[in-house]
Every structure is written in C-alpha cells, then in structure tokens.
PDB file of C-alpha atoms in Angstrom:
ATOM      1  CA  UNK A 745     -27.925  -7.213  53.485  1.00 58.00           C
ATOM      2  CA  UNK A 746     -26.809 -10.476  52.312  1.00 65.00           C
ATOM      3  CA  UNK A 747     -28.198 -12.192  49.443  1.00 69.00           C
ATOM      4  CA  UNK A 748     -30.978 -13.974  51.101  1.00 75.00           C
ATOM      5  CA  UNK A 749     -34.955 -15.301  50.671  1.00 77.00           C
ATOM      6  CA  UNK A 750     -35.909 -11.022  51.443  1.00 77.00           C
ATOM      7  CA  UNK A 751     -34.286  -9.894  48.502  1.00 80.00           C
ATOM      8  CA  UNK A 752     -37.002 -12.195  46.264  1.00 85.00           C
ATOM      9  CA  UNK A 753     -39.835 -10.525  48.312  1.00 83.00           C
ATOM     10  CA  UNK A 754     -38.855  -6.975  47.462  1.00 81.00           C
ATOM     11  CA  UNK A 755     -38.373  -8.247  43.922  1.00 84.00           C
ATOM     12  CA  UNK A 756     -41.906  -9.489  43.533  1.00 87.00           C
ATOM     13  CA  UNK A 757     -43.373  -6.885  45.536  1.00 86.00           C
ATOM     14  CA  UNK A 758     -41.956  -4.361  43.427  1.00 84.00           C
ATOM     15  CA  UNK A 759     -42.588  -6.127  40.150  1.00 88.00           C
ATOM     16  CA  UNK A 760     -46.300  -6.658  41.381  1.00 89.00           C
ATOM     17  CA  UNK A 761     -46.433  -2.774  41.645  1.00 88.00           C
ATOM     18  CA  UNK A 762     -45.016  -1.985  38.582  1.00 87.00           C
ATOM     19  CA  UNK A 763     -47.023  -4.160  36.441  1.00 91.00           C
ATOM     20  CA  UNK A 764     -49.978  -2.948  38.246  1.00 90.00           C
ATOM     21  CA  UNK A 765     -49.549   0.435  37.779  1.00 90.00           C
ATOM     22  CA  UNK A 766     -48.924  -0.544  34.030  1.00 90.00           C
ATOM     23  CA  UNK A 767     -52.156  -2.420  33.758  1.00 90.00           C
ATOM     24  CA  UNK A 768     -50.887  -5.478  32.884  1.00 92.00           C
ATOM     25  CA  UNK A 769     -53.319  -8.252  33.235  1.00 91.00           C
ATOM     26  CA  UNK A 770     -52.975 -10.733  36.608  1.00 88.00           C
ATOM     27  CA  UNK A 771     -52.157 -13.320  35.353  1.00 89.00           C
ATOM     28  CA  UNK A 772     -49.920 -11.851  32.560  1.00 92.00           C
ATOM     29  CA  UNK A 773     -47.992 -10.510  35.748  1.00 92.00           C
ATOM     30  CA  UNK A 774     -47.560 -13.649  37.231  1.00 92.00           C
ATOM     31  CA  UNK A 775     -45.611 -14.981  34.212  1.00 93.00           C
ATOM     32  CA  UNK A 776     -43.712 -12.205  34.315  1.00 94.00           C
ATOM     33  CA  UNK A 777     -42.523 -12.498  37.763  1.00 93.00           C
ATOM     34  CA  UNK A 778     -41.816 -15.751  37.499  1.00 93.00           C
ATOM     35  CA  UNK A 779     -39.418 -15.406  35.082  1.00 93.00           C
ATOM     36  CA  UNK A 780     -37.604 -12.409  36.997  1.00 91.00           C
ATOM     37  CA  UNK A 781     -37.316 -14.475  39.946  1.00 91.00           C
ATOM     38  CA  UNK A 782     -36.279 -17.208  38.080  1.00 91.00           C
ATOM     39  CA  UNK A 783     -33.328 -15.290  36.216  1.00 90.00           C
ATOM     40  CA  UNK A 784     -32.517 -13.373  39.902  1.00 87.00           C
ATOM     41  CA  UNK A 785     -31.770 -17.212  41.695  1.00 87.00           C
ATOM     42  CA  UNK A 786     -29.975 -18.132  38.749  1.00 87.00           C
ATOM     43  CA  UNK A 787     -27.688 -14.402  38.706  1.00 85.00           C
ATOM     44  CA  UNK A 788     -27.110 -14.890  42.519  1.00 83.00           C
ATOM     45  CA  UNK A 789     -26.554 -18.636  42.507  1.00 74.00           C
ATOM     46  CA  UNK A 790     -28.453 -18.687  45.809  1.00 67.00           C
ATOM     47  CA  UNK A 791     -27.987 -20.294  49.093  1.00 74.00           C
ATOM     48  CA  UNK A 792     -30.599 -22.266  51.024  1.00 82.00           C
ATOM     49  CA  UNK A 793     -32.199 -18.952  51.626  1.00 85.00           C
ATOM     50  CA  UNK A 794     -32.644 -18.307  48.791  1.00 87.00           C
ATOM     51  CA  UNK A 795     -33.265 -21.227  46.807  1.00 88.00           C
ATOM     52  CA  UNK A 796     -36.222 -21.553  49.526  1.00 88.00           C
ATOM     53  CA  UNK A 797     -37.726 -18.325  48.826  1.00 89.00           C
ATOM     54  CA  UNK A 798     -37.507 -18.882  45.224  1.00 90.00           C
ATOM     55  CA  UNK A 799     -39.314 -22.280  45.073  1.00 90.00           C
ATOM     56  CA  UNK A 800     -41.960 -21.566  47.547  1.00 89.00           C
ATOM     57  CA  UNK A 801     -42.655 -18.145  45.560  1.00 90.00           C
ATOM     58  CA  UNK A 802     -42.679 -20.143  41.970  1.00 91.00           C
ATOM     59  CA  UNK A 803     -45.206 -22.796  43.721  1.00 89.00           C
ATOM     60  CA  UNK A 804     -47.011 -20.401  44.733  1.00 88.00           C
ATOM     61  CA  UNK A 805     -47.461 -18.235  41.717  1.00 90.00           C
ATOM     62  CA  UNK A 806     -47.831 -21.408  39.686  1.00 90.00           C
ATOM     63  CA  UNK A 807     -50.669 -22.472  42.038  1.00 87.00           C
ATOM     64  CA  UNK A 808     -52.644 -19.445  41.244  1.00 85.00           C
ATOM     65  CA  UNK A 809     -51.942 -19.527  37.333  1.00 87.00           C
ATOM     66  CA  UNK A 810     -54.223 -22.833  37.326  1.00 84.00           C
ATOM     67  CA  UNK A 811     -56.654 -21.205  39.738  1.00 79.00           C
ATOM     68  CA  UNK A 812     -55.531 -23.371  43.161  1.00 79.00           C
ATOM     69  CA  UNK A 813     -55.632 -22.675  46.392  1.00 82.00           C
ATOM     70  CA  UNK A 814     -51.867 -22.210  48.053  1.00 83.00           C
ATOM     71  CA  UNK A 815     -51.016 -24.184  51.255  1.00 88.00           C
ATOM     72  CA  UNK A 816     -47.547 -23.028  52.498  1.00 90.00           C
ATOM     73  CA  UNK A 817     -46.485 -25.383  54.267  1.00 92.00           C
ATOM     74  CA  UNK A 818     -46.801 -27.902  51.083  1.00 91.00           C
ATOM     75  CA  UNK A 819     -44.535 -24.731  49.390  1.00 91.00           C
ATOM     76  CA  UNK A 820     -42.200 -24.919  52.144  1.00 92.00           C
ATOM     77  CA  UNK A 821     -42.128 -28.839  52.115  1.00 93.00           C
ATOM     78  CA  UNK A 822     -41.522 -28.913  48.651  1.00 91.00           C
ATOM     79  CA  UNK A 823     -38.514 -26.396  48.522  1.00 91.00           C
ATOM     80  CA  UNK A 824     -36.613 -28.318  51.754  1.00 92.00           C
ATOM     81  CA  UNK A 825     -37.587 -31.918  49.510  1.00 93.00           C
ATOM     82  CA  UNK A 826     -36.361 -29.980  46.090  1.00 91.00           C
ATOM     83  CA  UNK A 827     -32.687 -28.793  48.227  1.00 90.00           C
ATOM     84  CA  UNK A 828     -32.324 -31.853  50.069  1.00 93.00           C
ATOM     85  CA  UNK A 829     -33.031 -34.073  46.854  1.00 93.00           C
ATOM     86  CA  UNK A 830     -30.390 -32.352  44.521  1.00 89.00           C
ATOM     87  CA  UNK A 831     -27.849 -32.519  48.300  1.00 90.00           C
ATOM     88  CA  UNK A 832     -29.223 -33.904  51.524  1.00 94.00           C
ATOM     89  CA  UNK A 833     -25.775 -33.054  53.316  1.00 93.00           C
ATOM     90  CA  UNK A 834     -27.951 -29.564  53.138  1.00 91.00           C
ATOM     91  CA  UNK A 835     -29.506 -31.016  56.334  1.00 92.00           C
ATOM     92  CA  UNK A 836     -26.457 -30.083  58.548  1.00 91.00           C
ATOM     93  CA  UNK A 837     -25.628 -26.864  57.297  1.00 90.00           C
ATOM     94  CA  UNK A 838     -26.573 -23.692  59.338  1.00 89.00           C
ATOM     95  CA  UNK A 839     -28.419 -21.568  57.015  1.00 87.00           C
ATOM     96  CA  UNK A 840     -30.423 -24.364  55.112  1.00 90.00           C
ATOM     97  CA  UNK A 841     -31.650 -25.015  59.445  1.00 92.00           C
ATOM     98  CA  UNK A 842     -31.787 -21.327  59.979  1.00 91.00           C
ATOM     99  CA  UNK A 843     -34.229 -20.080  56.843  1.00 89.00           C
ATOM    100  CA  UNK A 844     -36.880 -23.209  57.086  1.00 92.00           C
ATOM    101  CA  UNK A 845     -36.871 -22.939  60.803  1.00 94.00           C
ATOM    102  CA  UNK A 846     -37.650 -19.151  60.932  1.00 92.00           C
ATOM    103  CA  UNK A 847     -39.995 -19.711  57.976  1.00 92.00           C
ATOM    104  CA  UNK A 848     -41.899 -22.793  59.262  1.00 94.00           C
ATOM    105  CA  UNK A 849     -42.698 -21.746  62.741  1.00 95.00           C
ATOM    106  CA  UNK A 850     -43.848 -18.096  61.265  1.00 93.00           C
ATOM    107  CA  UNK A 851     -46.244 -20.455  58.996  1.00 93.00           C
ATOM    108  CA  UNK A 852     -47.405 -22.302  61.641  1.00 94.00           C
ATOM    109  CA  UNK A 853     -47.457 -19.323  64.471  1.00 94.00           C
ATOM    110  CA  UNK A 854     -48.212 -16.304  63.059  1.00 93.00           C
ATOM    111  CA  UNK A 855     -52.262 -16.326  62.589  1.00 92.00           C
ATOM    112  CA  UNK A 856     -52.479 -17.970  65.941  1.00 92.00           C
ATOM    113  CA  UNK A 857     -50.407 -15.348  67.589  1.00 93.00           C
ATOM    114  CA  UNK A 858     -52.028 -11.993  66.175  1.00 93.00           C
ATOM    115  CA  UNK A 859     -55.148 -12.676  66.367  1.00 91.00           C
ATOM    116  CA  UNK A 860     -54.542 -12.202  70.466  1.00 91.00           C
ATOM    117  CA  UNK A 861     -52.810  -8.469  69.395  1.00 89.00           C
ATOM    118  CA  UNK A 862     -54.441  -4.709  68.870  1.00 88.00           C
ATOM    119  CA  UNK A 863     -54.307  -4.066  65.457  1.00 87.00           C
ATOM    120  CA  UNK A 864     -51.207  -0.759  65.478  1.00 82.00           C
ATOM    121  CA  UNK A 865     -50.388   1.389  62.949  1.00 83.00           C
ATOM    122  CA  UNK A 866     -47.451   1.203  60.395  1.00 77.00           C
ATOM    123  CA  UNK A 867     -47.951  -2.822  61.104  1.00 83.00           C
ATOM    124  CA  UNK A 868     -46.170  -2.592  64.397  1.00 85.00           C
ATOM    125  CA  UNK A 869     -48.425  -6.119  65.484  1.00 89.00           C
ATOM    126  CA  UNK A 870     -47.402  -7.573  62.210  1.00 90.00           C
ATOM    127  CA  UNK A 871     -43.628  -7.104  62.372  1.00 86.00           C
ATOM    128  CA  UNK A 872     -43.266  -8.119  66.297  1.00 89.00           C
ATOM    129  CA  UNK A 873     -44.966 -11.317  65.881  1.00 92.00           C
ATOM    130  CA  UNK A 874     -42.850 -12.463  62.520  1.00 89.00           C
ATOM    131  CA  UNK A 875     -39.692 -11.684  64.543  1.00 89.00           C
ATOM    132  CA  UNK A 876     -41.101 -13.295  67.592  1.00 91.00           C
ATOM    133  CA  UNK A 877     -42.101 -16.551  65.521  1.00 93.00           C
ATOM    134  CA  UNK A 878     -38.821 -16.412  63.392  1.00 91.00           C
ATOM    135  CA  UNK A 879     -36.768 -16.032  66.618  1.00 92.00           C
ATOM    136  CA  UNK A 880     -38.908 -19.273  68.477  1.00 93.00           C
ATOM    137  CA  UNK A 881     -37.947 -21.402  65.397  1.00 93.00           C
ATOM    138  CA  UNK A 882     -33.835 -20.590  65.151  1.00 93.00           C
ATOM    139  CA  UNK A 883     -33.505 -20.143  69.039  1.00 93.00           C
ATOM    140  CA  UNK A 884     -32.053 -23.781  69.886  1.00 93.00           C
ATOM    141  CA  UNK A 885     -30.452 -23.610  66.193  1.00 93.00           C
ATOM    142  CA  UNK A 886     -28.292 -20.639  67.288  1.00 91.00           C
ATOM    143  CA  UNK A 887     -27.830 -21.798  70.607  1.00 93.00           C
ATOM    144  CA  UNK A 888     -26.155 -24.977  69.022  1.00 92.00           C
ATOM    145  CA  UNK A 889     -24.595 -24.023  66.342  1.00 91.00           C
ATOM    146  CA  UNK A 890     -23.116 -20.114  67.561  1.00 91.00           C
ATOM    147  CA  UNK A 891     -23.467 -21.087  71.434  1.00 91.00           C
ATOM    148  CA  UNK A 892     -25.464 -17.607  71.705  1.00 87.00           C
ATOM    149  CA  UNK A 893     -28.898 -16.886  72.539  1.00 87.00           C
ATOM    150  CA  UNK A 894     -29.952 -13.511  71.613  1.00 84.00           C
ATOM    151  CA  UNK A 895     -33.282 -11.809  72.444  1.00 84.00           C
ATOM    152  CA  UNK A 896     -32.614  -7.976  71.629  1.00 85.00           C
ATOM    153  CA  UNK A 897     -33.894  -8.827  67.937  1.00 82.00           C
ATOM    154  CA  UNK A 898     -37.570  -8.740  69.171  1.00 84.00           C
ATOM    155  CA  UNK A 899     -36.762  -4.999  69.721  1.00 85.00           C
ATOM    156  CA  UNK A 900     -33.967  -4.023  67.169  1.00 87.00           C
ATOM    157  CA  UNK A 901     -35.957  -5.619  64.253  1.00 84.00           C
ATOM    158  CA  UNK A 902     -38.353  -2.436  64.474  1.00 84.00           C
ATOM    159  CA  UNK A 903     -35.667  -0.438  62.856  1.00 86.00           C
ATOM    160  CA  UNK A 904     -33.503  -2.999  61.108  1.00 85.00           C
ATOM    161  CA  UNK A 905     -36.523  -4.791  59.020  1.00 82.00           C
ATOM    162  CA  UNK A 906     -37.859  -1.472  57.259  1.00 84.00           C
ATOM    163  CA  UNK A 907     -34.117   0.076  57.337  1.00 88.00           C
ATOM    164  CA  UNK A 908     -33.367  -3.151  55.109  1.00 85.00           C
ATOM    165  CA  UNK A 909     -36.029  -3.130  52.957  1.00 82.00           C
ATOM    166  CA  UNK A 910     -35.605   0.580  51.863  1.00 88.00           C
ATOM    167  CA  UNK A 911     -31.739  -0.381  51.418  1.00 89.00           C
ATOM    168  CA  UNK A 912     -32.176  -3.064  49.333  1.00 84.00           C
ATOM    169  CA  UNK A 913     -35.174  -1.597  47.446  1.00 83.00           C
ATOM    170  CA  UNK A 914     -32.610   1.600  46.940  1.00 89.00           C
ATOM    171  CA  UNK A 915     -29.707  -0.654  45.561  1.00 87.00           C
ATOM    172  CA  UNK A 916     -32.431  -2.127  42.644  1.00 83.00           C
ATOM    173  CA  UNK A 917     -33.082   1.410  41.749  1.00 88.00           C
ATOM    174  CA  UNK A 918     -29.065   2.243  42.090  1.00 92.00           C
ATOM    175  CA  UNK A 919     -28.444  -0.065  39.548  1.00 87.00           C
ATOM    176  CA  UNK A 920     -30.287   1.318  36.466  1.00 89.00           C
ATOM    177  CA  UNK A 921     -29.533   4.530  37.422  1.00 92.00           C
ATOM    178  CA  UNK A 922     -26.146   4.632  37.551  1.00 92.00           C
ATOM    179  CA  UNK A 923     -26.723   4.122  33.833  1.00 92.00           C
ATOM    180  CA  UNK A 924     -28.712   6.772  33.222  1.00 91.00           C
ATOM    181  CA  UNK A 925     -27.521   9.486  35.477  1.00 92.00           C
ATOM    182  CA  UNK A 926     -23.994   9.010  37.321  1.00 91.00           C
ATOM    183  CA  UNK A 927     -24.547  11.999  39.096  1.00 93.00           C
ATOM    184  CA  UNK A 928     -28.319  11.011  40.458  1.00 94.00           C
ATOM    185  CA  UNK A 929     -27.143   7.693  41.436  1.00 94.00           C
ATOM    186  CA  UNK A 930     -23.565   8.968  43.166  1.00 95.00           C
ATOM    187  CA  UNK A 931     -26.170  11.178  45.793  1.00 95.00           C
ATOM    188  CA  UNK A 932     -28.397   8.090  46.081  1.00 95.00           C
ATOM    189  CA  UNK A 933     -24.760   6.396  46.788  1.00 95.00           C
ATOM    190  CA  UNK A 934     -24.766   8.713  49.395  1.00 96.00           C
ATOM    191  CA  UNK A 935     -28.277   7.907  50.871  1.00 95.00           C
ATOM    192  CA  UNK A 936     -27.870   3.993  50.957  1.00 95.00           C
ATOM    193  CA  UNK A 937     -24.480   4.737  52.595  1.00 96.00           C
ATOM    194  CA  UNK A 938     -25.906   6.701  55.590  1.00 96.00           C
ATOM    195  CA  UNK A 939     -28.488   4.017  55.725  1.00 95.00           C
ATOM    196  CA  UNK A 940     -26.717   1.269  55.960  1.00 94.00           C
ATOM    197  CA  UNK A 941     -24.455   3.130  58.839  1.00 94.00           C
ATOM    198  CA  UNK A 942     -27.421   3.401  60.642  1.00 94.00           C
ATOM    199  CA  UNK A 943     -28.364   0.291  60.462  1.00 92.00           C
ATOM    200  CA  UNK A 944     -25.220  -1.008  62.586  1.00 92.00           C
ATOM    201  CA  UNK A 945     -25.761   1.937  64.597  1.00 92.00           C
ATOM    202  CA  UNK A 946     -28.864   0.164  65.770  1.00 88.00           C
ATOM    203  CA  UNK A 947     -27.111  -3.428  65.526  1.00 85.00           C
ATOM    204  CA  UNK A 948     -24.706  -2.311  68.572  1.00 86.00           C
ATOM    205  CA  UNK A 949     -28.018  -0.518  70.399  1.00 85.00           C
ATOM    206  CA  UNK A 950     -28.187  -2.719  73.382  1.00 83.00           C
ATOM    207  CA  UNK A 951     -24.885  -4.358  73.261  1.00 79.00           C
ATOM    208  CA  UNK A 952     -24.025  -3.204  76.849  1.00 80.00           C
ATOM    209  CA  UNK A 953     -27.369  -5.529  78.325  1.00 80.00           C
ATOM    210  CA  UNK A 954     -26.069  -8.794  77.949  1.00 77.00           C
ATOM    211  CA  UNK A 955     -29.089 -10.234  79.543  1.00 78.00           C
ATOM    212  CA  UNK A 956     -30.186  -9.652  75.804  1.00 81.00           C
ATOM    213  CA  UNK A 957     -28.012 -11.592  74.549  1.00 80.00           C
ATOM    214  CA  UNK A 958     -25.233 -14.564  76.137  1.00 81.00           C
ATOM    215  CA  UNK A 959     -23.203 -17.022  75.241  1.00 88.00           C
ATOM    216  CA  UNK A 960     -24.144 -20.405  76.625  1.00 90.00           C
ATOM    217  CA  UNK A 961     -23.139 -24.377  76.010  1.00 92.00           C
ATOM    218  CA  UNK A 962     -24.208 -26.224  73.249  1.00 91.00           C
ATOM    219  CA  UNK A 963     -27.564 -27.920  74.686  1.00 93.00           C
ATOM    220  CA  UNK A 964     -28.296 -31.315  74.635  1.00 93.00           C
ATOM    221  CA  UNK A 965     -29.992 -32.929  71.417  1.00 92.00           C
ATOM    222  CA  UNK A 966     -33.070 -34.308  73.469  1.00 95.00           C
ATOM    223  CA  UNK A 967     -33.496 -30.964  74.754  1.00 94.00           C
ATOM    224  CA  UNK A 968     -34.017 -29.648  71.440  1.00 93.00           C
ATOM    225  CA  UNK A 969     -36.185 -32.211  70.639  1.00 94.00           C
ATOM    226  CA  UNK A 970     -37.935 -31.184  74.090  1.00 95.00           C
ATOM    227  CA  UNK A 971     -38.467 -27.837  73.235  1.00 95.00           C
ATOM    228  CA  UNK A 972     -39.934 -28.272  69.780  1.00 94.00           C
ATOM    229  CA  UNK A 973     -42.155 -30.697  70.632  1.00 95.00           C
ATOM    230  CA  UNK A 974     -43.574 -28.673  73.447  1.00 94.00           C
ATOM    231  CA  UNK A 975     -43.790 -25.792  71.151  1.00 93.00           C
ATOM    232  CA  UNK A 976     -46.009 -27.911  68.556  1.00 89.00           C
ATOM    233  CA  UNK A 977     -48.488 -29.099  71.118  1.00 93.00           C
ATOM    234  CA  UNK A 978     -49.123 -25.489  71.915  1.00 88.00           C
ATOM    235  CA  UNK A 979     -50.485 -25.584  68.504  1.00 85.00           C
TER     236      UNK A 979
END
C-alpha cells in the first residue's frame, strides 16, 4: 500500500481507459498521461520505486509518440543511470536494489518462463510467473539485507496483488468523491477498510510454516555473485 512503482501502473491504466472510453485520440492520450504521471512523482516526491516506474513509463510513452519501438531494458537502464546520476549512494540503499532487481529479472524472465505454462483463466499463469521472477531477482537482496528468505509470496500474491490493486484503484476514486458526496465516499471508507483488513488477514496466512519463510545469515558476497551469474546463463 505504500507509495511505490504500482501506484503509476493503476494510474496509467486507468487514465488509458478513461480517455478511451472518451475517444480521445492515441496519441492525444499519451500526452495526457504523461503529464499525470509526471505531476503524480512530483505530488509523492517518490522513492526509487517510484522514480523507476515513472521514467521507464515516460520513455516508454515518449518512444511511441515518435513512432519507436520500446526495449525495456534500455527503459530500465536509463531510469537506474537517471537515479544514480542525480545520487549514486542510491546504489546501497534497499529499495533502489529491491525495485530494479524485481523489475529486471521479470524483464529478462518472464517470456521465457510462460511460454512453458497452460494458458489459466483470470491470468493465474501471468501473475505466478511475475511473482516467481520478482521473487528470483530480490531473493539474495532480502537475504542480505533483512537476513530472511521468504517463499510463501509465490502463493499469498494470488490474493494480495488483485486485493491491492482494487484498494488502491478505490482510494483514487475516494478522493474525488469525498468531494462530491461525503456520504458515498464514508461507505466506500467502509469497503477499502474491510479490504485492506483482509489483506493482512492473508499476510499472516501461513505464518505458522516457517519452512516458508526463515531467518538465515547474511551470505557471502561471492555467493551472490554465484547465484546471479548462474541465473543469467540459464538465459
């Protein structure tokens, strides 16, 4: 629920809808949604998470304003080069590791991993192999940084990503409406309340299997090195 690179997705997503439903030319829309995102990073004054999500989603609308084809990892390159320019102590700190590790290795993963999976409704394949990419990139991150390694997010992320999404999408409609109607947006209130409840209701889910997740020591630098080098020759 913090402020973090999702909370641009849902943003565009929902400002892609809008102006589509409103007819409003492609590439009209684009300009548009640049300059949302651009005044949403600015109101938040992001972290690396967001920052991230904000350049590599401003490359890559730019990209198709002049009719170019979008390679992400040249987005992602240039947001971690853009961060580390303006402060290259970002390099140590946890979440600027965290969001371009979980965002690289579901670049560089993803289409090689589903393409081996049955095609399930409600993008069941989809989800699992995002989390399972995302969770291969920040595993030796965590592991150093929090001493934990926890693998009950392959699981728990089947209720917590849509349970997020339909939070956050109900706090941007809050918002306005509280303006409108106090009443309408004190029951809505309500809803995002009992949400977000049971989303730590599903947080604690498997708390009692600690097999799923354990504390362990800080491992060694060269076997973090080890492990993602073995993970890119799989590639």
């Amino acid at each position: 629920i913090a402020i973090s690179g999702a909370h641009i997705a849902i943003i565009s997503f929902f400002l892609f809808s809008l102006f589509k439903l409103l007819r409003i030319p492609t590439r009209l829309s684009y300009l548009l949604v640049i300059g949302f995102i651009l005044f949403y990073a600015c109101l938040v004054e992001g972290r690396a998470s967001v920052i991230r999500a904000t350049i590599m989603s401003l490359a890559f609308l730019f990209a198709k304003l002049i009719w170019r084809n979008v390679n992400l990892i040249n987005t992602i390159s240039l947001a971690a080069f853009i961060l580390l320019l303006f402060n290259p102590f970002n390099l140590f700190d946890a979440g600027f590791q965290l969001t371009f590790a979980a965002t690289f290795f579901i670049i560089l993963f993803f289409q090689k991993i589903i393409k081996y999976l049955p095609k399930l409704p409600l993008r069941i394949s989809e989800m699992f192999v995002i989390s399972l990419t995302a969770q291969l990139g920040v595993m030796p991150i965590m592991a150093s940084s929090f001493n934990r390694v926890t693998l009950s997010s392959l699981v728990l992320n089947f209720a917590a990503v849509p349970l997020v999404a339909v939070i956050m999408a109900s706090g941007f409609v809050f918002f306005p409406l509280s303006f409108v109607s106090p009443f309408l947006a004190q029951l809505l209130a309500k809803g995002i309340k009992f949400l977000i409840g049971l989303l730590l209701i599903c947080s604690h889910l498997f708390d009692r299997l600690h097999l799923l997740s354990y504390r362990i020591p800080s491992p060694h630098i060269f076997t973090i090195i080890g492990y993602f080098i073995f993970l890119c020759l799989l590639l």
